[in-house]
Amino acid sequence: MSFSPALIPSVRRRNLLKTFLLGASASSLPWLAGCSGSDNPLSGTGGRVTASETNRFGGTALNNNQFRFRNIGPLRDADANGVRTAAGFSTRVVAISNLPPARGATPWHIFNDGGGVVPREDGGWIYCSNSEVPGVGTLGFQVPELAPLTNPLEALVPGLGGASALVFAADGTVEDSYRILRNTTFNCAGVITPWKTWLSCEEIPTGLVWECDPLGIQAARPLPALGLFSHEAVAIDSERRVFYMTEDMPDGRFYRWVPTAGDWPSSAARANMNQGVLQVLKVEGDLAQALNGPVRYSWVNAANPNAPQTENRLPDTAVFDGGEGVWYQNDRVFFATKGDDRLWMLNTTNQTIEVVYDMATATAPNNILSGVDNITMTPFGEVLVAEDGGDMQVVVVYPDGVLVPLLQIVGQDQSEIAGIAFSPDGKRMYFTSDRGGPNLQGGYGLGLGMLYELLIPDTLPNN
């Protein structure tokens, strides 16, 4: 893509923010104290802890009472915001599309999707959010046969998507919002990097990953080294220096990108993301066997990594039907596939892949999860799955197969939930309804997108 997403920031605003930016580390956050060895377990990046200290999902909870949301109880009737939660939880709406979230702020973007949180030194935080606005390239995503026509047109027409930042004070007050990425198309999910920038993924056949400055001072930059394909999401193993990426296509693949030693030196805090090797996952034997237990996998170099991967498929690589969210934690990589409603787990130590949730075969005792999409994990080993459609729930998946509904949005069945991210202290959780909005009756229904906050009680059952 030739269009620059350069921004024109408010100098006063950005200088104020710069004073307070990005000082908190995961080790200083109270509710992460049990997750040693991680750069930031809430952002999908991090290091490892000893295997004996973790459960099957790589979390620190070693019995059911140590999980955070395992015993929260049934969901109550919907609140005034149209959200069902368990006792002790509450919600508020913090941003609505086309409206400024705070006085003097930039209006919130439409179709908000994936998101992540960056801490500030003063105790506040910045929520980075994608804007999944379709464009010319989306036609090639929806109808792959049109991609040869729409791919070159996409390079000529600026996209209407991008990403924005929402700034919170330490007490949760919304202080500001502004754009951090412009002129891109169908921005879906992403990740907060260990060096505290936001990676935003374009979900079109020639899609790129873009690195964004949460302050909006530096212009976002494209990362073509990470491949051209319908990027859905990315996760980073900062200890091994590996990026994992999903592709949202019916014949999608699962990728990893390994930077060269010069691109991410051992002494460097961050990768340049300019030089590396794009690889595709290959399974030894039949991928269907992963429903029955772990199957060995390996990696092969992508064919023509500088060209759209839909035109350069390696036939012996594993096919995944609609790759969605991805998360790395303690030698495990989790990702979801929407075409078959599955949650997968890679064990990067054993080099095995297995299905840990499959709707069709009812792997869970209470089979309530469908429309799997974005995923997020807690340090304790809980996988939070956002539903695209389904029952519009956030469902927590546990290592023993039990599913627990954390919340449910009602009256917005044509929408989807995405963008799950926690405040640095773990007391607030953000989630989007990408087609939600105010209705004429004074409540909420379908619209152009909105962002919710879940307030989590200080004391949870059996925790």
Short mmCIF file of N, CA and C in Angstrom, two decimals, residues 123-227:
data_model
loop_
_atom_site.label_atom_id
_atom_site.label_comp_id
_atom_site.label_asym_id
_atom_site.label_seq_id
_atom_site.Cartn_x
_atom_site.Cartn_y
_atom_site.Cartn_z
N GLY A 123 -0.72 5.70 36.38
CA GLY A 123 -1.74 4.76 36.79
C GLY A 123 -2.88 4.64 35.81
N GLY A 124 -2.93 5.52 34.82
CA GLY A 124 -3.95 5.41 33.79
C GLY A 124 -3.53 4.43 32.71
N TRP A 125 -4.26 4.42 31.61
CA TRP A 125 -3.96 3.48 30.53
C TRP A 125 -4.54 4.01 29.22
N ILE A 126 -4.09 3.43 28.12
CA ILE A 126 -4.57 3.76 26.79
C ILE A 126 -5.12 2.48 26.16
N TYR A 127 -6.35 2.55 25.69
CA TYR A 127 -6.96 1.43 24.98
C TYR A 127 -6.83 1.69 23.48
N CYS A 128 -6.11 0.81 22.78
CA CYS A 128 -5.96 0.90 21.33
C CYS A 128 -7.00 0.03 20.67
N SER A 129 -7.67 0.56 19.64
CA SER A 129 -8.81 -0.13 19.04
C SER A 129 -8.77 -0.03 17.53
N ASN A 130 -9.07 -1.14 16.85
CA ASN A 130 -9.14 -1.16 15.39
C ASN A 130 -10.51 -0.73 14.89
N SER A 131 -10.53 -0.22 13.66
CA SER A 131 -11.76 0.16 12.97
C SER A 131 -11.90 -0.72 11.73
N GLU A 132 -12.84 -1.68 11.77
CA GLU A 132 -12.97 -2.67 10.72
C GLU A 132 -13.92 -2.18 9.61
N VAL A 133 -13.50 -1.14 8.92
CA VAL A 133 -14.31 -0.59 7.83
C VAL A 133 -13.91 -1.28 6.52
N PRO A 134 -14.86 -1.88 5.81
CA PRO A 134 -14.51 -2.57 4.57
C PRO A 134 -14.11 -1.60 3.47
N GLY A 135 -13.46 -2.14 2.44
CA GLY A 135 -13.04 -1.34 1.30
C GLY A 135 -12.99 -2.20 0.06
N VAL A 136 -12.29 -1.71 -0.95
CA VAL A 136 -12.19 -2.46 -2.21
C VAL A 136 -11.60 -3.84 -1.97
N GLY A 137 -10.54 -3.91 -1.14
CA GLY A 137 -9.89 -5.18 -0.88
C GLY A 137 -10.78 -6.19 -0.18
N THR A 138 -11.83 -5.70 0.50
CA THR A 138 -12.73 -6.60 1.19
C THR A 138 -13.51 -7.48 0.22
N LEU A 139 -13.74 -6.98 -1.00
CA LEU A 139 -14.42 -7.80 -2.00
C LEU A 139 -13.62 -9.04 -2.33
N GLY A 140 -12.29 -8.89 -2.40
CA GLY A 140 -11.44 -10.04 -2.65
C GLY A 140 -11.37 -10.99 -1.47
N PHE A 141 -11.63 -10.45 -0.28
CA PHE A 141 -11.69 -11.29 0.92
C PHE A 141 -12.97 -12.10 0.94
N GLN A 142 -14.09 -11.45 0.59
CA GLN A 142 -15.39 -12.12 0.63
C GLN A 142 -15.60 -13.05 -0.55
N VAL A 143 -15.07 -12.68 -1.71
CA VAL A 143 -15.18 -13.51 -2.91
C VAL A 143 -13.77 -13.70 -3.47
N PRO A 144 -13.05 -14.73 -3.03
CA PRO A 144 -11.64 -14.89 -3.42
C PRO A 144 -11.42 -14.86 -4.93
N GLU A 145 -12.42 -15.24 -5.72
CA GLU A 145 -12.25 -15.23 -7.17
C GLU A 145 -12.05 -13.81 -7.71
N LEU A 146 -12.50 -12.80 -6.94
CA LEU A 146 -12.35 -11.42 -7.38
C LEU A 146 -11.02 -10.80 -6.96
N ALA A 147 -10.26 -11.51 -6.14
CA ALA A 147 -9.02 -10.95 -5.60
C ALA A 147 -8.05 -10.46 -6.68
N PRO A 148 -7.85 -11.18 -7.79
CA PRO A 148 -6.92 -10.68 -8.82
C PRO A 148 -7.32 -9.30 -9.35
N LEU A 149 -8.63 -8.98 -9.31
CA LEU A 149 -9.09 -7.67 -9.76
C LEU A 149 -9.03 -6.63 -8.65
N THR A 150 -9.47 -7.02 -7.46
CA THR A 150 -9.57 -6.05 -6.37
C THR A 150 -8.23 -5.75 -5.71
N ASN A 151 -7.29 -6.69 -5.73
CA ASN A 151 -6.00 -6.44 -5.09
C ASN A 151 -5.30 -5.21 -5.67
N PRO A 152 -5.15 -5.07 -7.00
CA PRO A 152 -4.51 -3.86 -7.51
C PRO A 152 -5.34 -2.60 -7.28
N LEU A 153 -6.68 -2.73 -7.27
CA LEU A 153 -7.51 -1.56 -7.01
C LEU A 153 -7.36 -1.08 -5.56
N GLU A 154 -7.20 -2.03 -4.65
CA GLU A 154 -7.01 -1.68 -3.24
C GLU A 154 -5.78 -0.79 -3.06
N ALA A 155 -4.73 -1.04 -3.84
CA ALA A 155 -3.51 -0.25 -3.74
C ALA A 155 -3.70 1.18 -4.24
N LEU A 156 -4.79 1.42 -4.97
CA LEU A 156 -5.04 2.75 -5.53
C LEU A 156 -6.05 3.58 -4.74
N VAL A 157 -6.81 2.91 -3.90
CA VAL A 157 -7.90 3.58 -3.19
C VAL A 157 -7.62 3.56 -1.69
N PRO A 158 -7.50 4.74 -1.06
CA PRO A 158 -7.25 4.75 0.39
C PRO A 158 -8.39 4.09 1.16
N GLY A 159 -8.02 3.29 2.14
CA GLY A 159 -9.03 2.65 2.97
C GLY A 159 -9.64 3.63 3.96
N LEU A 160 -10.77 3.24 4.53
CA LEU A 160 -11.47 4.08 5.49
C LEU A 160 -11.38 3.53 6.91
N GLY A 161 -10.58 2.48 7.08
CA GLY A 161 -10.41 1.89 8.40
C GLY A 161 -9.26 2.52 9.16
N GLY A 162 -8.62 1.75 10.02
CA GLY A 162 -7.51 2.26 10.81
C GLY A 162 -7.60 1.86 12.26
N ALA A 163 -7.17 2.74 13.14
CA ALA A 163 -7.18 2.47 14.58
C ALA A 163 -7.22 3.78 15.35
N SER A 164 -7.74 3.71 16.58
CA SER A 164 -7.83 4.87 17.45
C SER A 164 -7.34 4.50 18.85
N ALA A 165 -7.10 5.53 19.65
CA ALA A 165 -6.70 5.36 21.04
C ALA A 165 -7.70 6.07 21.95
N LEU A 166 -8.03 5.42 23.05
CA LEU A 166 -8.91 5.98 24.07
C LEU A 166 -8.12 6.07 25.36
N VAL A 167 -8.00 7.27 25.92
CA VAL A 167 -7.12 7.53 27.06
C VAL A 167 -7.93 7.58 28.35
N PHE A 168 -7.47 6.82 29.35
CA PHE A 168 -8.13 6.75 30.65
C PHE A 168 -7.22 7.29 31.74
N ALA A 169 -7.80 8.01 32.69
CA ALA A 169 -7.08 8.41 33.91
C ALA A 169 -7.04 7.22 34.87
N ALA A 170 -6.29 7.37 35.94
CA ALA A 170 -6.11 6.27 36.89
C ALA A 170 -7.42 5.84 37.54
N ASP A 171 -8.40 6.77 37.63
CA ASP A 171 -9.69 6.43 38.23
C ASP A 171 -10.69 5.92 37.21
N GLY A 172 -10.25 5.73 35.96
CA GLY A 172 -11.12 5.21 34.92
C GLY A 172 -11.84 6.27 34.10
N THR A 173 -11.65 7.55 34.43
CA THR A 173 -12.27 8.62 33.65
C THR A 173 -11.70 8.65 32.24
N VAL A 174 -12.57 8.77 31.25
CA VAL A 174 -12.11 8.90 29.87
C VAL A 174 -11.64 10.33 29.65
N GLU A 175 -10.38 10.49 29.21
CA GLU A 175 -9.79 11.81 29.06
C GLU A 175 -9.68 12.28 27.61
N ASP A 176 -9.50 11.36 26.67
CA ASP A 176 -9.23 11.79 25.31
C ASP A 176 -9.38 10.61 24.36
N SER A 177 -9.50 10.91 23.08
CA SER A 177 -9.42 9.91 22.02
C SER A 177 -8.87 10.58 20.78
N TYR A 178 -8.20 9.79 19.93
CA TYR A 178 -7.58 10.30 18.71
C TYR A 178 -7.22 9.12 17.82
N ARG A 179 -7.00 9.38 16.54
CA ARG A 179 -6.63 8.34 15.60
C ARG A 179 -5.13 8.06 15.68
N ILE A 180 -4.77 6.78 15.55
CA ILE A 180 -3.36 6.39 15.50
C ILE A 180 -3.02 5.69 14.19
N LEU A 181 -4.04 5.45 13.34
CA LEU A 181 -3.83 4.81 12.04
C LEU A 181 -4.97 5.21 11.12
N ARG A 182 -4.61 5.60 9.88
CA ARG A 182 -5.62 5.99 8.90
C ARG A 182 -5.34 5.31 7.56
N ASN A 183 -6.35 5.37 6.68
CA ASN A 183 -6.20 4.98 5.27
C ASN A 183 -5.89 3.51 5.06
N THR A 184 -6.32 2.66 5.97
CA THR A 184 -6.15 1.21 5.83
C THR A 184 -7.53 0.57 5.75
N THR A 185 -7.57 -0.73 5.51
CA THR A 185 -8.84 -1.39 5.19
C THR A 185 -9.09 -2.59 6.09
N PHE A 186 -10.30 -2.65 6.65
CA PHE A 186 -10.80 -3.84 7.35
C PHE A 186 -9.84 -4.27 8.46
N ASN A 187 -9.48 -3.33 9.33
CA ASN A 187 -8.56 -3.63 10.42
C ASN A 187 -9.28 -4.45 11.47
N CYS A 188 -8.77 -5.65 11.73
CA CYS A 188 -9.48 -6.60 12.57
C CYS A 188 -8.87 -6.65 13.98
N ALA A 189 -8.00 -7.58 14.24
CA ALA A 189 -7.41 -7.68 15.59
C ALA A 189 -5.94 -7.27 15.54
N GLY A 190 -5.22 -7.51 16.63
CA GLY A 190 -3.81 -7.12 16.71
C GLY A 190 -3.24 -7.50 18.05
N VAL A 191 -2.21 -6.79 18.48
CA VAL A 191 -1.59 -7.09 19.76
C VAL A 191 -0.80 -5.88 20.25
N ILE A 192 -0.74 -5.74 21.56
CA ILE A 192 0.19 -4.79 22.18
C ILE A 192 1.54 -5.48 22.25
N THR A 193 2.57 -4.86 21.69
CA THR A 193 3.90 -5.46 21.67
C THR A 193 4.57 -5.35 23.04
N PRO A 194 5.62 -6.14 23.29
CA PRO A 194 6.36 -5.99 24.54
C PRO A 194 6.97 -4.60 24.70
N TRP A 195 7.18 -3.89 23.57
CA TRP A 195 7.74 -2.53 23.65
C TRP A 195 6.64 -1.48 23.60
N LYS A 196 5.37 -1.93 23.79
CA LYS A 196 4.23 -1.06 24.03
C LYS A 196 3.84 -0.22 22.82
N THR A 197 3.80 -0.84 21.65
CA THR A 197 3.12 -0.27 20.50
C THR A 197 1.96 -1.19 20.15
N TRP A 198 1.12 -0.77 19.20
CA TRP A 198 -0.04 -1.56 18.81
C TRP A 198 0.16 -2.04 17.39
N LEU A 199 0.03 -3.36 17.17
CA LEU A 199 0.08 -3.94 15.84
C LEU A 199 -1.36 -4.16 15.37
N SER A 200 -1.70 -3.54 14.24
CA SER A 200 -3.05 -3.60 13.69
C SER A 200 -3.03 -4.41 12.40
N CYS A 201 -3.96 -5.37 12.27
CA CYS A 201 -3.97 -6.32 11.15
C CYS A 201 -5.06 -5.99 10.15
N GLU A 202 -4.70 -5.93 8.86
CA GLU A 202 -5.67 -5.75 7.79
C GLU A 202 -6.16 -7.11 7.30
N GLU A 203 -7.47 -7.26 7.23
CA GLU A 203 -8.07 -8.54 6.87
C GLU A 203 -8.54 -8.52 5.41
N ILE A 204 -7.59 -8.41 4.49
CA ILE A 204 -7.84 -8.46 3.05
C ILE A 204 -6.72 -9.29 2.42
N PRO A 205 -6.89 -9.80 1.20
CA PRO A 205 -5.88 -10.69 0.61
C PRO A 205 -4.48 -10.09 0.53
N THR A 206 -4.37 -8.76 0.39
CA THR A 206 -3.07 -8.11 0.39
C THR A 206 -2.82 -7.38 1.70
N GLY A 207 -3.48 -7.85 2.76
CA GLY A 207 -3.42 -7.16 4.04
C GLY A 207 -2.04 -7.15 4.66
N LEU A 208 -1.76 -6.05 5.36
CA LEU A 208 -0.50 -5.85 6.06
C LEU A 208 -0.75 -5.78 7.56
N VAL A 209 0.32 -5.92 8.31
CA VAL A 209 0.33 -5.57 9.72
C VAL A 209 0.96 -4.18 9.83
N TRP A 210 0.34 -3.30 10.61
CA TRP A 210 0.83 -1.94 10.80
C TRP A 210 1.23 -1.74 12.26
N GLU A 211 2.37 -1.10 12.48
CA GLU A 211 2.78 -0.75 13.84
C GLU A 211 2.34 0.67 14.14
N CYS A 212 1.61 0.84 15.26
CA CYS A 212 1.01 2.13 15.61
C CYS A 212 1.56 2.64 16.94
N ASP A 213 1.76 3.92 17.00
CA ASP A 213 2.18 4.61 18.22
C ASP A 213 0.93 4.93 19.04
N PRO A 214 0.78 4.38 20.25
CA PRO A 214 -0.42 4.66 21.04
C PRO A 214 -0.64 6.14 21.33
N LEU A 215 0.43 6.95 21.27
CA LEU A 215 0.28 8.39 21.47
C LEU A 215 -0.17 9.10 20.21
N GLY A 216 -0.04 8.47 19.06
CA GLY A 216 -0.39 9.12 17.82
C GLY A 216 0.62 10.15 17.38
N ILE A 217 1.82 10.15 17.96
CA ILE A 217 2.85 11.12 17.56
C ILE A 217 3.57 10.65 16.31
N GLN A 218 4.02 9.40 16.34
CA GLN A 218 4.72 8.83 15.20
C GLN A 218 3.70 8.24 14.22
N ALA A 219 3.91 8.49 12.92
CA ALA A 219 3.04 7.90 11.92
C ALA A 219 3.15 6.39 11.95
N ALA A 220 2.02 5.71 11.80
CA ALA A 220 2.04 4.24 11.74
C ALA A 220 2.83 3.79 10.52
N ARG A 221 3.43 2.60 10.64
CA ARG A 221 4.26 2.13 9.53
C ARG A 221 3.86 0.71 9.16
N PRO A 222 3.86 0.39 7.84
CA PRO A 222 3.53 -0.96 7.39
C PRO A 222 4.69 -1.91 7.64
N LEU A 223 4.35 -3.18 7.83
CA LEU A 223 5.34 -4.22 8.10
C LEU A 223 5.20 -5.33 7.06
N PRO A 224 5.61 -5.08 5.82
CA PRO A 224 5.44 -6.10 4.77
C PRO A 224 6.21 -7.38 5.03
N ALA A 225 7.26 -7.33 5.87
CA ALA A 225 8.03 -8.55 6.16
C ALA A 225 7.16 -9.60 6.84
N LEU A 226 6.07 -9.19 7.50
CA LEU A 226 5.19 -10.12 8.19
C LEU A 226 4.17 -10.76 7.25
N GLY A 227 4.29 -10.52 5.95
CA GLY A 227 3.48 -11.20 4.97
C GLY A 227 2.28 -10.41 4.49
#
